[in-house]
XYZ file of C-alpha atoms in Angstrom:
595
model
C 22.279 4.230 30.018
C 22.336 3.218 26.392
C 25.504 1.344 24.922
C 26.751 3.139 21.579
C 25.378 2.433 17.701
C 25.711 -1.252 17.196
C 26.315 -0.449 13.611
C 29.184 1.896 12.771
C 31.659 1.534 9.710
C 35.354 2.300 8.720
C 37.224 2.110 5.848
C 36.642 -1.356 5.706
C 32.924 -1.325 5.845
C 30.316 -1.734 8.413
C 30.626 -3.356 12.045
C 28.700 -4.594 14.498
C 29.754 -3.904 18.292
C 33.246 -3.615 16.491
C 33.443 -6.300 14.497
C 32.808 -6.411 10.692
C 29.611 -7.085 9.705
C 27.320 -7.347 6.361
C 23.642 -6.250 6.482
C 21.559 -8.475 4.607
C 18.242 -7.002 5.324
C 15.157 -8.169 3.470
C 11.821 -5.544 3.609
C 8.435 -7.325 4.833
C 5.686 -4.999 6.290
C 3.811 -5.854 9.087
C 1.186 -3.671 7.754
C 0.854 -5.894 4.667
C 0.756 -9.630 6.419
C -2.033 -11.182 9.193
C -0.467 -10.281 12.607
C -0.642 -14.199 13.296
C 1.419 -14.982 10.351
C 4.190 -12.505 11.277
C 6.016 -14.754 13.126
C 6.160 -17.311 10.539
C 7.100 -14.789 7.751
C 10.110 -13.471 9.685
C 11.156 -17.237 10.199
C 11.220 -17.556 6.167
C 13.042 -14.391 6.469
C 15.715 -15.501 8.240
C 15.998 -19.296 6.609
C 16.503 -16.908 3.373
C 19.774 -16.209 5.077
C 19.114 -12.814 6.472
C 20.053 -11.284 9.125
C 17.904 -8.091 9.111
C 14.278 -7.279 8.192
C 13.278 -3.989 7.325
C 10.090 -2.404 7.110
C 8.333 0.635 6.760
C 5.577 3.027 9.109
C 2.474 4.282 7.754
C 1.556 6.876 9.694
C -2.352 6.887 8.208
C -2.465 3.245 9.344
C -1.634 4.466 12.846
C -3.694 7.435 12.941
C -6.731 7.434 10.654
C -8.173 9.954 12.008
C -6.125 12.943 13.394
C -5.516 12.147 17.231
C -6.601 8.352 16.771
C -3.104 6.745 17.572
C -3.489 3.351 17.065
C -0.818 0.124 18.067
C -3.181 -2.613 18.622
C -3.828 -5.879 16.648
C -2.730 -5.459 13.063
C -1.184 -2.180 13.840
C 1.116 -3.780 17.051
C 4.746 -2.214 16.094
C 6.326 -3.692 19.759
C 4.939 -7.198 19.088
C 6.082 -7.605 15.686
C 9.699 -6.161 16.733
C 9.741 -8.770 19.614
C 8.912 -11.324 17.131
C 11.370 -10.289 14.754
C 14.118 -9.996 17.616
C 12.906 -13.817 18.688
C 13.723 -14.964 15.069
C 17.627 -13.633 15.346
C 16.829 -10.939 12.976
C 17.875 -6.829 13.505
C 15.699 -4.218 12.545
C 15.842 -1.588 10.255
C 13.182 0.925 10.781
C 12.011 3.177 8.021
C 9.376 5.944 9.482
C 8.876 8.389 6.978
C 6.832 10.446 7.555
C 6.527 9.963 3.867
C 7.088 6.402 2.926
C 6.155 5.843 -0.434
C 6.203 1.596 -0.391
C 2.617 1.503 -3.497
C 0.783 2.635 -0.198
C -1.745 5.159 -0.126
C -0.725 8.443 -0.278
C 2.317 7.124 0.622
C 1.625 6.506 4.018
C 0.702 10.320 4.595
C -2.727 11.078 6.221
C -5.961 11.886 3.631
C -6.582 14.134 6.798
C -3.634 16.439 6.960
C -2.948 16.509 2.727
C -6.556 17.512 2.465
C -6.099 20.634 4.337
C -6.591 23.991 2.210
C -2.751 25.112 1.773
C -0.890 22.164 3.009
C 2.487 21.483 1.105
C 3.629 17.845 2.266
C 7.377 16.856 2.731
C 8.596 20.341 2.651
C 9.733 22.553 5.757
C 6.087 24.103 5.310
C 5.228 25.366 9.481
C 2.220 23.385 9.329
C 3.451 20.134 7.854
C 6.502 20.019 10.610
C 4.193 20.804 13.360
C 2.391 17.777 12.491
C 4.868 15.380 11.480
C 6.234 16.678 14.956
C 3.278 15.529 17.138
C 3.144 12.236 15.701
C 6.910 11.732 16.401
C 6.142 12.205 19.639
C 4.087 8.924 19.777
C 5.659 6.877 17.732
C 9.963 7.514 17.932
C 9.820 7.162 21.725
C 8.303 3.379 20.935
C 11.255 2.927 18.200
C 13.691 4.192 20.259
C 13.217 1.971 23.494
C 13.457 -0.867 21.271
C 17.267 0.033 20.024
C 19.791 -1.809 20.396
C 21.374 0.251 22.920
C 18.403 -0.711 25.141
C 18.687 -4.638 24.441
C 16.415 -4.442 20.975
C 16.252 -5.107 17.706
C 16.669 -1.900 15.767
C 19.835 -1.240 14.313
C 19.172 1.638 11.994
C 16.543 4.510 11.386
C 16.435 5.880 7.778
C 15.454 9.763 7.267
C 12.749 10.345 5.398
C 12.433 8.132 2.734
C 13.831 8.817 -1.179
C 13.778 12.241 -0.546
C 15.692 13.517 -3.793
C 13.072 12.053 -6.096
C 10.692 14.147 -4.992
C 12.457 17.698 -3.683
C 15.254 19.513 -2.377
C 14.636 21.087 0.867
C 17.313 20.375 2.795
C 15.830 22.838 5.915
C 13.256 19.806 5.697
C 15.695 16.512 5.874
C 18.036 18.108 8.821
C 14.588 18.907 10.471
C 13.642 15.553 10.705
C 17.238 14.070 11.165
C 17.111 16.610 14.318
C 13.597 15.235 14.985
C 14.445 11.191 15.444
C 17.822 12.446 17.398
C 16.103 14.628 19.541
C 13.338 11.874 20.096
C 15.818 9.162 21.465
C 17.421 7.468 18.235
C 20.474 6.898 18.785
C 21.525 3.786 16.363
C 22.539 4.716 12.534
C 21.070 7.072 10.505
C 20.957 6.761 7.315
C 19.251 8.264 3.467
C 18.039 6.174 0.349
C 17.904 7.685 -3.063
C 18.192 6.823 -6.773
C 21.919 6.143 -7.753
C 21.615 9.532 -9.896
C 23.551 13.047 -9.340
C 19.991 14.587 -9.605
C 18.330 12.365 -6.584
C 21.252 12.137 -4.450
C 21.848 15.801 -4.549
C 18.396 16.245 -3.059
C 17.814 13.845 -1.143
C 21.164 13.370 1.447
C 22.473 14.668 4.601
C 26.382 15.373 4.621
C 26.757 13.968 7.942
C 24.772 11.187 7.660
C 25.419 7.397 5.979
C 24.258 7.639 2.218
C 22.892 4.496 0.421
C 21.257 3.467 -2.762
C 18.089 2.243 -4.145
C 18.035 0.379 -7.745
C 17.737 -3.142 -9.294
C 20.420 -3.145 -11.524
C 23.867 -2.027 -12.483
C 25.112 -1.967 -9.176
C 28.731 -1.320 -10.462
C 27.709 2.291 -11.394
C 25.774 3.031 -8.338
C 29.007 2.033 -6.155
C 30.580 4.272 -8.065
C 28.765 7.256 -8.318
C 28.082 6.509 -4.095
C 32.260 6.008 -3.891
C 33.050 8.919 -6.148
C 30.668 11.339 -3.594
C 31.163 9.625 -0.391
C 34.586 8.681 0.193
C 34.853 6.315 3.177
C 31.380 5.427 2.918
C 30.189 1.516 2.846
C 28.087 0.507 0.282
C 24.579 -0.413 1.226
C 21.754 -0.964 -1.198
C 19.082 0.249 0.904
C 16.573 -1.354 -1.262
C 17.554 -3.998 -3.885
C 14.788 -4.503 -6.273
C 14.600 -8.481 -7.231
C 10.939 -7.823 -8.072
C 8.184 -5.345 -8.760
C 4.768 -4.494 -8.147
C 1.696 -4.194 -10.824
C -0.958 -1.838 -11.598
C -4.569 -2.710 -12.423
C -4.560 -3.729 -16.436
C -1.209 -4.385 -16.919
C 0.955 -7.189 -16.620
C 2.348 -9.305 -13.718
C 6.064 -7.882 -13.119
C 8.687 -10.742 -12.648
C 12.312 -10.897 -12.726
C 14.374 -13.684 -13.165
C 16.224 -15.315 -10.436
C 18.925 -15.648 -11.998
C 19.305 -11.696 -13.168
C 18.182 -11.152 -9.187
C 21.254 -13.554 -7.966
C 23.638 -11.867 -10.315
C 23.563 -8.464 -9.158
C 23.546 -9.073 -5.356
C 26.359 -11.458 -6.076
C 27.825 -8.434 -7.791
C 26.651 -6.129 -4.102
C 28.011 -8.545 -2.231
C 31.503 -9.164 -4.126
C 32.472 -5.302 -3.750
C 32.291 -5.983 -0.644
C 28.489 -4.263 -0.454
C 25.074 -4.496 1.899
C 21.267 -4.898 0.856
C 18.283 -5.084 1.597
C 15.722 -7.302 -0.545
C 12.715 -5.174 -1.828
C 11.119 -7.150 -1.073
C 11.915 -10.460 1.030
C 8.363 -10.837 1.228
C 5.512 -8.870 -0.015
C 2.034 -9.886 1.117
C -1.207 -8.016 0.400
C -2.593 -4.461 0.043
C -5.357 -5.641 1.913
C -8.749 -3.386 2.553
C -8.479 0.126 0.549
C -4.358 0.356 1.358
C -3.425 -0.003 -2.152
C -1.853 2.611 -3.532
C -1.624 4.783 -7.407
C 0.941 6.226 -9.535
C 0.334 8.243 -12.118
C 2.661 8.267 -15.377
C 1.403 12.010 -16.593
C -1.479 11.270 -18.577
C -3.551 8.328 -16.407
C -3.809 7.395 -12.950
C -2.235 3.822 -12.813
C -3.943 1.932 -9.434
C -1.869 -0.495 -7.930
C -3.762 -3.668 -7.791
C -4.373 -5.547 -3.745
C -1.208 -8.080 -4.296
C 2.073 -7.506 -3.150
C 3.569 -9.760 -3.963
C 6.101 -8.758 -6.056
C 7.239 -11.625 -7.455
C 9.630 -11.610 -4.060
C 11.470 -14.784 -2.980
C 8.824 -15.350 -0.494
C 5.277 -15.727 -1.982
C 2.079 -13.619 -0.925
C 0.966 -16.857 1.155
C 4.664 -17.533 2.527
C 5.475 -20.102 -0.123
C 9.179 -20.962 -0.850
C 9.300 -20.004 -4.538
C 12.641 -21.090 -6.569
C 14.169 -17.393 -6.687
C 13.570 -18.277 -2.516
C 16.187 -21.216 -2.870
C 18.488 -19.433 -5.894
C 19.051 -16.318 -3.624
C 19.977 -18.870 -0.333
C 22.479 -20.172 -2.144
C 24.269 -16.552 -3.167
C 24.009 -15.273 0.495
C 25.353 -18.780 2.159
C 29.267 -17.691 1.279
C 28.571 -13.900 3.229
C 26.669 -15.667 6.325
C 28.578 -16.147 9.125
C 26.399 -17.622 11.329
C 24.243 -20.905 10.899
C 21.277 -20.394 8.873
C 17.891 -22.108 9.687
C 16.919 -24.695 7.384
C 13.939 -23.150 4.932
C 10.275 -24.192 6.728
C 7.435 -25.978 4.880
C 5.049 -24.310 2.687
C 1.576 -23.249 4.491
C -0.899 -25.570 3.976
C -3.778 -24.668 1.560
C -7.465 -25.637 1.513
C -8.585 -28.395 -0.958
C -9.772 -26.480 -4.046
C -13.788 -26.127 -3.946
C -16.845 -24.122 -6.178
C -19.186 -21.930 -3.897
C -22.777 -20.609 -4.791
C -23.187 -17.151 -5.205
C -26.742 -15.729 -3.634
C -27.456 -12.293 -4.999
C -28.875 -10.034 -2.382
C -30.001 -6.269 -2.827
C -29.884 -3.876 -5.871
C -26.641 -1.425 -5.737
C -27.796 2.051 -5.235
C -30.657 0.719 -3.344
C -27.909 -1.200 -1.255
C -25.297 1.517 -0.789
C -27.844 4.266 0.402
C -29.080 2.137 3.382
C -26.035 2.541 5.316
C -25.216 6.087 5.117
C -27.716 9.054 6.151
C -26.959 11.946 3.117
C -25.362 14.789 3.455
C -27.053 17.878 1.890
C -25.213 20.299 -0.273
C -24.811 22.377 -3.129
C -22.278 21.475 -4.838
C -20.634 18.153 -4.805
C -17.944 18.184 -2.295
C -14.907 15.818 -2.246
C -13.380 13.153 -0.475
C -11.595 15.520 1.967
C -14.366 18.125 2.431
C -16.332 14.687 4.069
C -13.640 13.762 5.923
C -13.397 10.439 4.327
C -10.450 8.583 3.167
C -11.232 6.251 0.851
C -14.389 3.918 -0.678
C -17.098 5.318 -2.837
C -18.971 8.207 -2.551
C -22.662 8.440 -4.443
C -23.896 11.749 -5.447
C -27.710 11.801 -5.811
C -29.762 15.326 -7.402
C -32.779 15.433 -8.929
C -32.085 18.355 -11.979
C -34.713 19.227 -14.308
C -33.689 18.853 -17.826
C -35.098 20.296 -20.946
C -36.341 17.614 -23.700
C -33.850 16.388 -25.610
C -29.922 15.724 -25.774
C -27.579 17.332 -23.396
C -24.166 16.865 -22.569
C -23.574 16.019 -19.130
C -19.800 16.990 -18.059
C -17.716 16.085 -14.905
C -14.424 18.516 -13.479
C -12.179 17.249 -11.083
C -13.381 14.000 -11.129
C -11.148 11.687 -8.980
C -11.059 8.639 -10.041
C -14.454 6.819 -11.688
C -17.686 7.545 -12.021
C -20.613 4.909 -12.942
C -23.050 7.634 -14.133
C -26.783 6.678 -13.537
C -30.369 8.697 -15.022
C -33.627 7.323 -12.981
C -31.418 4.164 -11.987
C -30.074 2.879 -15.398
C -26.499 3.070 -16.132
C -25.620 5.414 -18.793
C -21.558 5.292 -18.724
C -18.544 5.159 -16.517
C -16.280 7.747 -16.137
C -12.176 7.902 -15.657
C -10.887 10.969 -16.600
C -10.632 14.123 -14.576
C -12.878 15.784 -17.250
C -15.117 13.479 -18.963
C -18.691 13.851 -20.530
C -21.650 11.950 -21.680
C -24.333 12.198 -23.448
C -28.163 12.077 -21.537
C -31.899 12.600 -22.623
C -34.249 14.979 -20.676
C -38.016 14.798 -21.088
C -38.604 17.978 -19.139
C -39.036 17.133 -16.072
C -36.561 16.525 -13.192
C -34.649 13.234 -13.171
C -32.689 11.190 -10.422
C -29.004 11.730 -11.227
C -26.240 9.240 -9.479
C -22.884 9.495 -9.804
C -20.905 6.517 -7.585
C -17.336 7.533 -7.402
C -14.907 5.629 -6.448
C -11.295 6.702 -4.638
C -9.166 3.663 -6.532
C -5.940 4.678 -4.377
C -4.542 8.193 -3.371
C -1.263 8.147 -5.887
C 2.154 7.553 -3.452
C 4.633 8.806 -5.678
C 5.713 12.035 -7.404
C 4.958 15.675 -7.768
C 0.571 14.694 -7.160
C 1.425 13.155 -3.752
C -1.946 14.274 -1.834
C -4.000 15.102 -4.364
C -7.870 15.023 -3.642
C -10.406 12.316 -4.742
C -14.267 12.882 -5.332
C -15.392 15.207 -7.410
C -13.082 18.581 -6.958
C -14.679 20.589 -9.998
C -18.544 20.246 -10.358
C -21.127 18.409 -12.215
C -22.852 20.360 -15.835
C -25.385 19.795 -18.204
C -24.179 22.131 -20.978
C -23.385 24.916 -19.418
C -25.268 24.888 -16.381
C -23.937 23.211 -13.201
C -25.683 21.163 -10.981
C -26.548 22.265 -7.839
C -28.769 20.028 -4.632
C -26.793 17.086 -4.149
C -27.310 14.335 -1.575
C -24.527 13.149 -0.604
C -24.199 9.493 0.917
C -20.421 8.542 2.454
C -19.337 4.631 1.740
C -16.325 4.151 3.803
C -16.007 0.490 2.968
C -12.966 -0.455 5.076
C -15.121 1.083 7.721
C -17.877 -0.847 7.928
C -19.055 -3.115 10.112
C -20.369 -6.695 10.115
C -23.812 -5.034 10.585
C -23.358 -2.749 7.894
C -22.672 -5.521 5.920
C -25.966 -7.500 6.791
C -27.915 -3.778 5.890
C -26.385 -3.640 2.852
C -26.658 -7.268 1.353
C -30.218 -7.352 2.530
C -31.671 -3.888 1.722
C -34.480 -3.871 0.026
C -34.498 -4.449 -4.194
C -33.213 -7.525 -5.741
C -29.573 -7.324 -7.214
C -29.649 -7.061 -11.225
C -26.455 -7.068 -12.690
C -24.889 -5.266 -9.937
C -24.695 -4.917 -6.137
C -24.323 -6.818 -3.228
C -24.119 -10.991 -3.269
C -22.829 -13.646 -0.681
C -21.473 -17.254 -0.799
C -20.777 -19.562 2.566
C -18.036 -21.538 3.340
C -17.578 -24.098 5.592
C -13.925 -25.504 6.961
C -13.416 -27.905 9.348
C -10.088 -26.110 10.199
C -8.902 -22.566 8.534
C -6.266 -22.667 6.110
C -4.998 -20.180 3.255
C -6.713 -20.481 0.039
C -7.068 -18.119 -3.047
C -10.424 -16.271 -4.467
C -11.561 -16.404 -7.729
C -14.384 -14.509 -8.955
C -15.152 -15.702 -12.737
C -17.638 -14.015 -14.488
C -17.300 -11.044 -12.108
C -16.548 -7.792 -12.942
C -15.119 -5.168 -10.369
C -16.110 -4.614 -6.946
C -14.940 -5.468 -3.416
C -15.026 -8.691 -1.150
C -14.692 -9.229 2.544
C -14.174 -12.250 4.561
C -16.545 -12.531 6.817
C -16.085 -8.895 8.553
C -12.464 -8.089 7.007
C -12.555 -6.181 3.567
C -9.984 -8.361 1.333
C -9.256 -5.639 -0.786
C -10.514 -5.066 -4.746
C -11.061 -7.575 -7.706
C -11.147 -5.999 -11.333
C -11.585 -8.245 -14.516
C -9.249 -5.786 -16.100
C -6.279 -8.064 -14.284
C -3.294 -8.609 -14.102
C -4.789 -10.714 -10.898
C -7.422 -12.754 -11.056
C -7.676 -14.198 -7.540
C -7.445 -12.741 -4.169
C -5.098 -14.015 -1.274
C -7.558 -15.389 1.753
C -4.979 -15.956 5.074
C -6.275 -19.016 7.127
C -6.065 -16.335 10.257
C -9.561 -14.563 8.289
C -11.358 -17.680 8.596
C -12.756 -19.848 11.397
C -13.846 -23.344 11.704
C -17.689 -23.723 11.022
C -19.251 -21.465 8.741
C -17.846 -18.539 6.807
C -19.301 -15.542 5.225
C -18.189 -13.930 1.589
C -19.842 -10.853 0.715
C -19.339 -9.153 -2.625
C -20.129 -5.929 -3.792
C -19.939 -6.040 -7.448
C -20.266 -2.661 -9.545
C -20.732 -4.088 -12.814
C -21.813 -7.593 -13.609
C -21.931 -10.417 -11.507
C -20.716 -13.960 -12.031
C -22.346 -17.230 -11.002
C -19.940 -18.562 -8.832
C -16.962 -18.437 -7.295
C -13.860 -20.253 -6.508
C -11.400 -21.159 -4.150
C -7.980 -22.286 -5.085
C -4.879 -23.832 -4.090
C -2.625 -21.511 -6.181
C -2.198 -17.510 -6.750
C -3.373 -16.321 -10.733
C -1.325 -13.015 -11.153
C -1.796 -12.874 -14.858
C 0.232 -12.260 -17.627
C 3.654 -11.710 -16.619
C 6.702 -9.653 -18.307
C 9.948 -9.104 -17.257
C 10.664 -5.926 -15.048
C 13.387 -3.297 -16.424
C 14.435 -0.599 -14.330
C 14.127 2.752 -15.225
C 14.765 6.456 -13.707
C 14.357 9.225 -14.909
């Protein structure tokens, strides 16, 4: 039988087994680090001076497809709670279903938001009935690991910011009811903006009520004091950093500013939780989008969030500034901080071009035939590129060729030239007929299903149609380019189809190590595309920054001979290059906002 909640509170503030306790959590996502590195990260974690690491569930990692429940390899939940339970640390899990975290669709399946009438995060029948069946896989495997039964996990969090987005309050007690009924047992607990507005929607009256900001923490303590009387103050996510979107700058914050305000948590007698302790990499497609109203804004494949712990596990100097705030709360011994990871030496790699892009892309995918061009979700496909091939006659002359619905960029080719690229959800260009039918390619690509706000779920493709004046387009081929999907012999198809690369499509480069270490990717001269490591996509590159190399973990490479293959969209460089240090770009200083 299970002991009680290891965490409770009184007027005092929290306790552990009955005796007073801080959290001092720190977020790091398994989901977002190598699976062999996860041990060493949640070492860092704790030589921070932590005592808890929390972390999210994606529950489209888990189940791409609807059925497929995956906890093997990268996606091992038990093994990485073991490991954090072997480094002294508690656990704070955070499983959604919605979990927002710059992740794609904000964890939320392409497969059940694509589905004609769905309303997510609302006590919508169909929506509960699936958030229900994948409870029933994955709470039983949180709650054996409790601390009741001898785990790690301390606390459970219900939903996940819940009053920025809505206030269906049928919905939160639903899934409250649905972790209780499921075997949690620990604390329970909400996170929302320290506004009236987002608290009102987003907590439970009978459940433990913290905060999420960066700043100011003196008026969220109030505001949480002044509505929850008895309460203890927990700053469920503490922001010491922030993440960037493609072309934009690098977010930092001070650590200084970061010290300050958890000294000022910590001296009212508050708990946090570092978002985040350590951020890693939106490796593959994973990356996420907002959108601020007007543009979609696609978050780029770092993580690392300027966090106290570096993408590659490096101790950074906001690492040793925040140590020495937390040392006066710790009441245990704290692990003295590890070395850095070791790096390989610096080093310039050849770049052999392969096969011509559309040529490339259409010899790994069998086309679909329709009449219309149908969208991301109608295929059944997540994320990568889709091309859309027809063969329209067109009068003589200039026509205006016009694109609905588009979602998110389209490189727009006639008879296999470039003519324009395409962002906007309606966007034209101009094209020549001669009177006779020409080959018409659109390759879209999905640059991140947004994770935040009222456009949660929306679709990607093209959702409208396809005109030339006023006529629409009708006869498409359709070829599907799931390019975290591929394998290493979809890979060798596409690199060696047949047609020489121009300016775009697929390339390699070989490296050789005598033994695998971390290094960084540089692509100069590149445009935008996509690189994996011998079979792993690494995630995007765009010149538009704010990052101009990609984090490679040692665990991606193996002694002997290594294989990079790039598919470039717009212009290829002559070389690339390996470093011993992360570029991020141009960096400003992050200032918090709600609204």
């Amino acid at each position: 039988m299970a002991a009680g909640p290891a965490l409770t509170w009184d007027d005092s503030g929290f306790l552990r087994h009955g005796q007073p306790h801080r959290v001092l959590a720190g977020s790091l996502h398994y989901f977002r680090v190598h699976p062999q590195q996860w041990a060493d990260r949640l070492q860092r974690i704790a030589a921070l001076g932590l005592n808890t690491v929390d972390t999210y569930i994606p529950w489209n990692f888990h189940e791409p497809s609807r059925g497929e429940f995956r906890f093997d390899g990268w996606r091992d939940l038990p093994r990485f709670l073991r490991l954090a339970q072997e480094a002294g640390l508690d656990v704070i899990v955070r499983p959604g279903p919605y979990i927002c975290a710059e992740w794609d669709n904000g964890g939320l399946p392409a497969w059940l938001t694509g589905r004609p009438g769905m309303r997510p995060r609302s006590s919508h029948r169909g929506f509960l009935d699936e958030v229900g069946r994948w409870f029933d896989v994955l709470i039983p495997l949180i709650a054996a690991r409790q601390a009741g039964h001898g785990g790690p996990v301390v606390a459970v969090q219900v939903e996940n910011e819940y009053g920025s987005y809505g206030d269906d309050h049928v919905y939160l007690r639903w899934i409250r009811d649905a972790l209780v009924a499921r075997g949690i047992s620990e604390l329970l607990f909400t996170a929302d903006g320290p506004t009236p507005l987002m608290l009102d929607g987003g907590t439970l009256p009978d459940e433990l009520a913290a905060a999420t900001f960066g700043s100011r923490p003196h008026e969220a303590a109030a505001l949480l004091r002044e509505r929850r009387t008895g309460e203890p103050f927990l700053c469920a996510e503490f922001w010491n950093g922030w993440f960037d979107h493609w072309g934009e700058q690098h977010h930092v914050r001070s650590a200084s500013s970061a010290a300050d305000d958890i000294e000022a948590i910590l001296a009212r007698g508050g708990s946090l939780s570092l978002y985040m302790a350590h951020g890693g990499t939106n490796f593959g497609l994973w990356a996420g989008a907002n959108h601020d109203g007007t543009v979609l804004q696609p978050t780029v494949t770092s993580y690392d969030s300027d966090a106290p712990i570096a993408e590659h596990g490096a101790l950074t100097a906001k690492f040793h500034a925040l140590r020495n705030r937390l040392a006066p709360y710790r009441t245990q011994p704290v692990p003295a901080p590890p070395q850095d990871p070791p790096l390989l030496e610096p080093t310039t790699l050849a770049v052999h071009r392969g096969s011509a892009l559309l040529d490339a892309l259409k010899s790994v995918s069998t086309p679909l035939h329709s009449p219309h061009p149908p969208s991301f979700e109608e295929l059944g496909q997540a994320s990568g590129l889709v091309l859309y091939t027809a063969h329209p006659v067109i009068p003589p002359g200039t026509h205006q060729l016009t694109v609905t619905g588009l979602h998110d960029r389209a490189q727009v080719f006639v008879d296999g030239t470039l003519v324009t690229v395409l962002d906007r959800p309606t966007a034209s260009c101009t094209i020549t007929g001669t009177g006779e039918a020409i080959r018409l390619d659109l390759l879209v690509e999905n640059q991140g299903r947004i994770n935040y706000g009222p456009l949660l779920g929306q679709g990607k493709g093209i959702l409208g149609g396809v005109r030339v004046g006023r006529r629409l387009v009708h006869g498409w081929s359709v070829y599907c380019l799931p390019l975290d999907e591929w394998t290493a012999q979809d890979l060798t198809r596409a690199a060696t189809a047949a047609g020489p690369a121009d300016s775009r499509g697929f390339a390699t480069a070989r490296l050789h190590v005598d033994e695998p270490a971390d290094t960084f990717l540089s692509l100069p001269g590149f445009g935008k595309g996509f690189v994996w490591v011998n079979d792993t996509l690494l995630g995007r590159y765009w010149d538009v920054g704010p990052q101009t190399t990609l984090y490679v973990p040692g665990p991606l490479l193996r002694a002997g001979n290594n294989v990079l293959t790039i598919l470039e969209l717009d212009r290829f460089g002559r070389h690339v290059v390996l470093l011993d240090a992360p570029e991020l770009g141009p960096c400003e200083e992050y200032v918090e906002t709600f609204g």
